[in-house]
Amino acid sequence: MQDVEAWEPKTGTALVVDPERGALRPVTDYSDFSHLEKANRVVSALPGGGWRAHWNDEGGAPLTEPILGWLVTSNGRAAPITVDATGWVETAELADKIIPPEEDLLDA
């Protein structure tokens, strides 16, 4: 899987970086090429701002973690990224609720 970097002006073929050649190469040059998939790139990151992610039942107990930041994609979607007590960072898109700053979990 590789990101499309440009489009061939005459044919419209997707071009990807060939690290061995150090140049752009049409995806159709690859014998194992099967298809393109639309993906939204991360274009910005914003601080968590005191927001928290909460799961009602994570491993048998409720869990709330601070949102480290928000990753904003090219389609304008913001995905929350959390950090746990051990420093593990991951997406919180499947959290049961996102809690705003200053709001008590019991009020949410």
PDB file of C-alpha atoms in Angstrom:
ATOM      1  CA  MET A   1       0.000   0.000   0.000  1.00  0.00           C
ATOM      2  CA  GLN A   2       1.361   3.395  -0.982  1.00  0.00           C
ATOM      3  CA  ASP A   3       0.063   6.951  -1.089  1.00  0.00           C
ATOM      4  CA  VAL A   4      -0.730   8.452  -4.479  1.00  0.00           C
ATOM      5  CA  GLU A   5       1.596  11.431  -4.897  1.00  0.00           C
ATOM      6  CA  ALA A   6       0.417  12.720  -8.285  1.00  0.00           C
ATOM      7  CA  TRP A   7      -1.525  11.845 -11.433  1.00  0.00           C
ATOM      8  CA  GLU A   8      -0.033  11.332 -14.901  1.00  0.00           C
ATOM      9  CA  PRO A   9      -1.410  14.306 -16.885  1.00  0.00           C
ATOM     10  CA  LYS A  10      -2.046  12.495 -20.184  1.00  0.00           C
ATOM     11  CA  THR A  11      -3.420   9.156 -18.936  1.00  0.00           C
ATOM     12  CA  GLY A  12      -4.697  10.023 -15.466  1.00  0.00           C
ATOM     13  CA  THR A  13      -2.786   7.072 -13.996  1.00  0.00           C
ATOM     14  CA  ALA A  14      -1.932   7.320 -10.307  1.00  0.00           C
ATOM     15  CA  LEU A  15       1.776   7.874  -9.543  1.00  0.00           C
ATOM     16  CA  VAL A  16       3.522   6.603  -6.413  1.00  0.00           C
ATOM     17  CA  VAL A  17       7.072   6.981  -5.126  1.00  0.00           C
ATOM     18  CA  ASP A  18       9.397   4.164  -6.132  1.00  0.00           C
ATOM     19  CA  PRO A  19      12.038   4.243  -3.349  1.00  0.00           C
ATOM     20  CA  GLU A  20      14.499   2.132  -5.357  1.00  0.00           C
ATOM     21  CA  ARG A  21      14.416   4.489  -8.346  1.00  0.00           C
ATOM     22  CA  GLY A  22      13.887   7.634  -6.315  1.00  0.00           C
ATOM     23  CA  ALA A  23      11.203   8.721  -8.735  1.00  0.00           C
ATOM     24  CA  LEU A  24       7.471   8.632  -9.346  1.00  0.00           C
ATOM     25  CA  ARG A  25       6.175   5.472 -11.003  1.00  0.00           C
ATOM     26  CA  PRO A  26       2.724   4.591 -12.413  1.00  0.00           C
ATOM     27  CA  VAL A  27       0.860   2.145 -10.166  1.00  0.00           C
ATOM     28  CA  THR A  28       0.084   0.052 -13.234  1.00  0.00           C
ATOM     29  CA  ASP A  29       3.815  -0.766 -13.531  1.00  0.00           C
ATOM     30  CA  TYR A  30       3.530  -2.945 -10.411  1.00  0.00           C
ATOM     31  CA  SER A  31       2.562  -6.546 -11.186  1.00  0.00           C
ATOM     32  CA  ASP A  32       0.696  -6.867  -7.871  1.00  0.00           C
ATOM     33  CA  PHE A  33      -1.341  -3.645  -8.267  1.00  0.00           C
ATOM     34  CA  SER A  34      -5.054  -4.365  -7.820  1.00  0.00           C
ATOM     35  CA  HIS A  35      -6.919  -1.130  -7.026  1.00  0.00           C
ATOM     36  CA  LEU A  36      -6.954   2.346  -5.494  1.00  0.00           C
ATOM     37  CA  GLU A  37      -8.738   3.200  -2.246  1.00  0.00           C
ATOM     38  CA  LYS A  38      -9.824   6.652  -1.161  1.00  0.00           C
ATOM     39  CA  ALA A  39      -8.092   7.705   2.041  1.00  0.00           C
ATOM     40  CA  ASN A  40      -8.123  10.934   3.961  1.00  0.00           C
ATOM     41  CA  ARG A  41      -4.754  12.222   5.025  1.00  0.00           C
ATOM     42  CA  VAL A  42      -4.092  13.820   8.374  1.00  0.00           C
ATOM     43  CA  VAL A  43      -3.648  17.515   7.650  1.00  0.00           C
ATOM     44  CA  SER A  44      -3.509  18.917  11.163  1.00  0.00           C
ATOM     45  CA  ALA A  45      -3.289  18.009  14.828  1.00  0.00           C
ATOM     46  CA  LEU A  46      -4.943  19.947  17.630  1.00  0.00           C
ATOM     47  CA  PRO A  47      -4.373  19.680  21.390  1.00  0.00           C
ATOM     48  CA  GLY A  48      -6.811  17.636  23.469  1.00  0.00           C
ATOM     49  CA  GLY A  49      -7.986  20.693  25.388  1.00  0.00           C
ATOM     50  CA  GLY A  50      -9.128  18.809  28.485  1.00  0.00           C
ATOM     51  CA  TRP A  51     -11.545  16.479  26.669  1.00  0.00           C
ATOM     52  CA  ARG A  52     -11.768  12.839  27.803  1.00  0.00           C
ATOM     53  CA  ALA A  53     -12.856   9.561  26.209  1.00  0.00           C
ATOM     54  CA  HIS A  54     -14.992   7.138  28.193  1.00  0.00           C
ATOM     55  CA  TRP A  55     -15.730   3.459  27.619  1.00  0.00           C
ATOM     56  CA  ASN A  56     -18.577   1.943  29.685  1.00  0.00           C
ATOM     57  CA  ASP A  57     -17.032  -1.526  29.801  1.00  0.00           C
ATOM     58  CA  GLU A  58     -13.371  -1.824  28.848  1.00  0.00           C
ATOM     59  CA  GLY A  59     -11.983  -5.132  30.125  1.00  0.00           C
ATOM     60  CA  GLY A  60     -14.805  -5.521  32.633  1.00  0.00           C
ATOM     61  CA  ALA A  61     -14.722  -2.023  34.126  1.00  0.00           C
ATOM     62  CA  PRO A  62     -15.432   1.537  32.993  1.00  0.00           C
ATOM     63  CA  LEU A  63     -12.440   3.459  31.699  1.00  0.00           C
ATOM     64  CA  THR A  64     -11.841   7.161  31.143  1.00  0.00           C
ATOM     65  CA  GLU A  65      -8.683   8.502  29.495  1.00  0.00           C
ATOM     66  CA  PRO A  66      -7.567  12.026  28.620  1.00  0.00           C
ATOM     67  CA  ILE A  67      -7.609  12.974  24.968  1.00  0.00           C
ATOM     68  CA  LEU A  68      -4.044  13.828  24.035  1.00  0.00           C
ATOM     69  CA  GLY A  69      -5.056  15.473  20.766  1.00  0.00           C
ATOM     70  CA  TRP A  70      -7.323  15.506  17.742  1.00  0.00           C
ATOM     71  CA  LEU A  71      -6.132  14.413  14.296  1.00  0.00           C
ATOM     72  CA  VAL A  72      -7.904  16.375  11.557  1.00  0.00           C
ATOM     73  CA  THR A  73      -8.173  14.687   8.158  1.00  0.00           C
ATOM     74  CA  SER A  74      -8.467  16.204   4.701  1.00  0.00           C
ATOM     75  CA  ASN A  75     -12.250  15.718   4.755  1.00  0.00           C
ATOM     76  CA  GLY A  76     -12.548  17.780   7.969  1.00  0.00           C
ATOM     77  CA  ARG A  77     -13.089  14.881  10.345  1.00  0.00           C
ATOM     78  CA  ALA A  78     -11.452  15.076  13.802  1.00  0.00           C
ATOM     79  CA  ALA A  79     -10.401  11.813  15.464  1.00  0.00           C
ATOM     80  CA  PRO A  80      -9.618  11.780  19.205  1.00  0.00           C
ATOM     81  CA  ILE A  81      -6.278  10.285  20.252  1.00  0.00           C
ATOM     82  CA  THR A  82      -5.893   9.141  23.862  1.00  0.00           C
ATOM     83  CA  VAL A  83      -2.965   8.295  26.075  1.00  0.00           C
ATOM     84  CA  ASP A  84      -3.242   5.771  28.921  1.00  0.00           C
ATOM     85  CA  ALA A  85      -1.375   5.643  32.240  1.00  0.00           C
ATOM     86  CA  THR A  86       1.495   3.682  30.642  1.00  0.00           C
ATOM     87  CA  GLY A  87       1.915   6.190  27.798  1.00  0.00           C
ATOM     88  CA  TRP A  88       0.230   4.037  25.132  1.00  0.00           C
ATOM     89  CA  VAL A  89      -1.301   6.284  22.451  1.00  0.00           C
ATOM     90  CA  GLU A  90      -4.229   5.151  20.295  1.00  0.00           C
ATOM     91  CA  THR A  91      -7.395   6.340  18.617  1.00  0.00           C
ATOM     92  CA  ALA A  92     -10.563   6.655  20.720  1.00  0.00           C
ATOM     93  CA  GLU A  93     -13.041   6.622  17.848  1.00  0.00           C
ATOM     94  CA  LEU A  94     -14.917   3.688  19.392  1.00  0.00           C
ATOM     95  CA  ALA A  95     -15.340   5.301  22.827  1.00  0.00           C
ATOM     96  CA  ASP A  96     -18.876   5.208  24.239  1.00  0.00           C
ATOM     97  CA  LYS A  97     -18.764   8.947  24.866  1.00  0.00           C
ATOM     98  CA  ILE A  98     -16.479  11.940  24.536  1.00  0.00           C
ATOM     99  CA  ILE A  99     -16.618  14.147  27.606  1.00  0.00           C
ATOM    100  CA  PRO A 100     -16.017  17.894  27.276  1.00  0.00           C
ATOM    101  CA  PRO A 101     -13.680  19.763  29.638  1.00  0.00           C
ATOM    102  CA  GLU A 102     -15.103  20.637  33.047  1.00  0.00           C
ATOM    103  CA  GLU A 103     -18.002  18.174  32.688  1.00  0.00           C
ATOM    104  CA  ASP A 104     -18.368  15.486  35.359  1.00  0.00           C
ATOM    105  CA  LEU A 105     -18.849  11.940  34.051  1.00  0.00           C
ATOM    106  CA  LEU A 106     -22.047  11.644  36.122  1.00  0.00           C
ATOM    107  CA  ASP A 107     -23.497  14.679  34.318  1.00  0.00           C
ATOM    108  CA  ALA A 108     -22.603  13.335  30.853  1.00  0.00           C
TER     109      ALA A 108
END
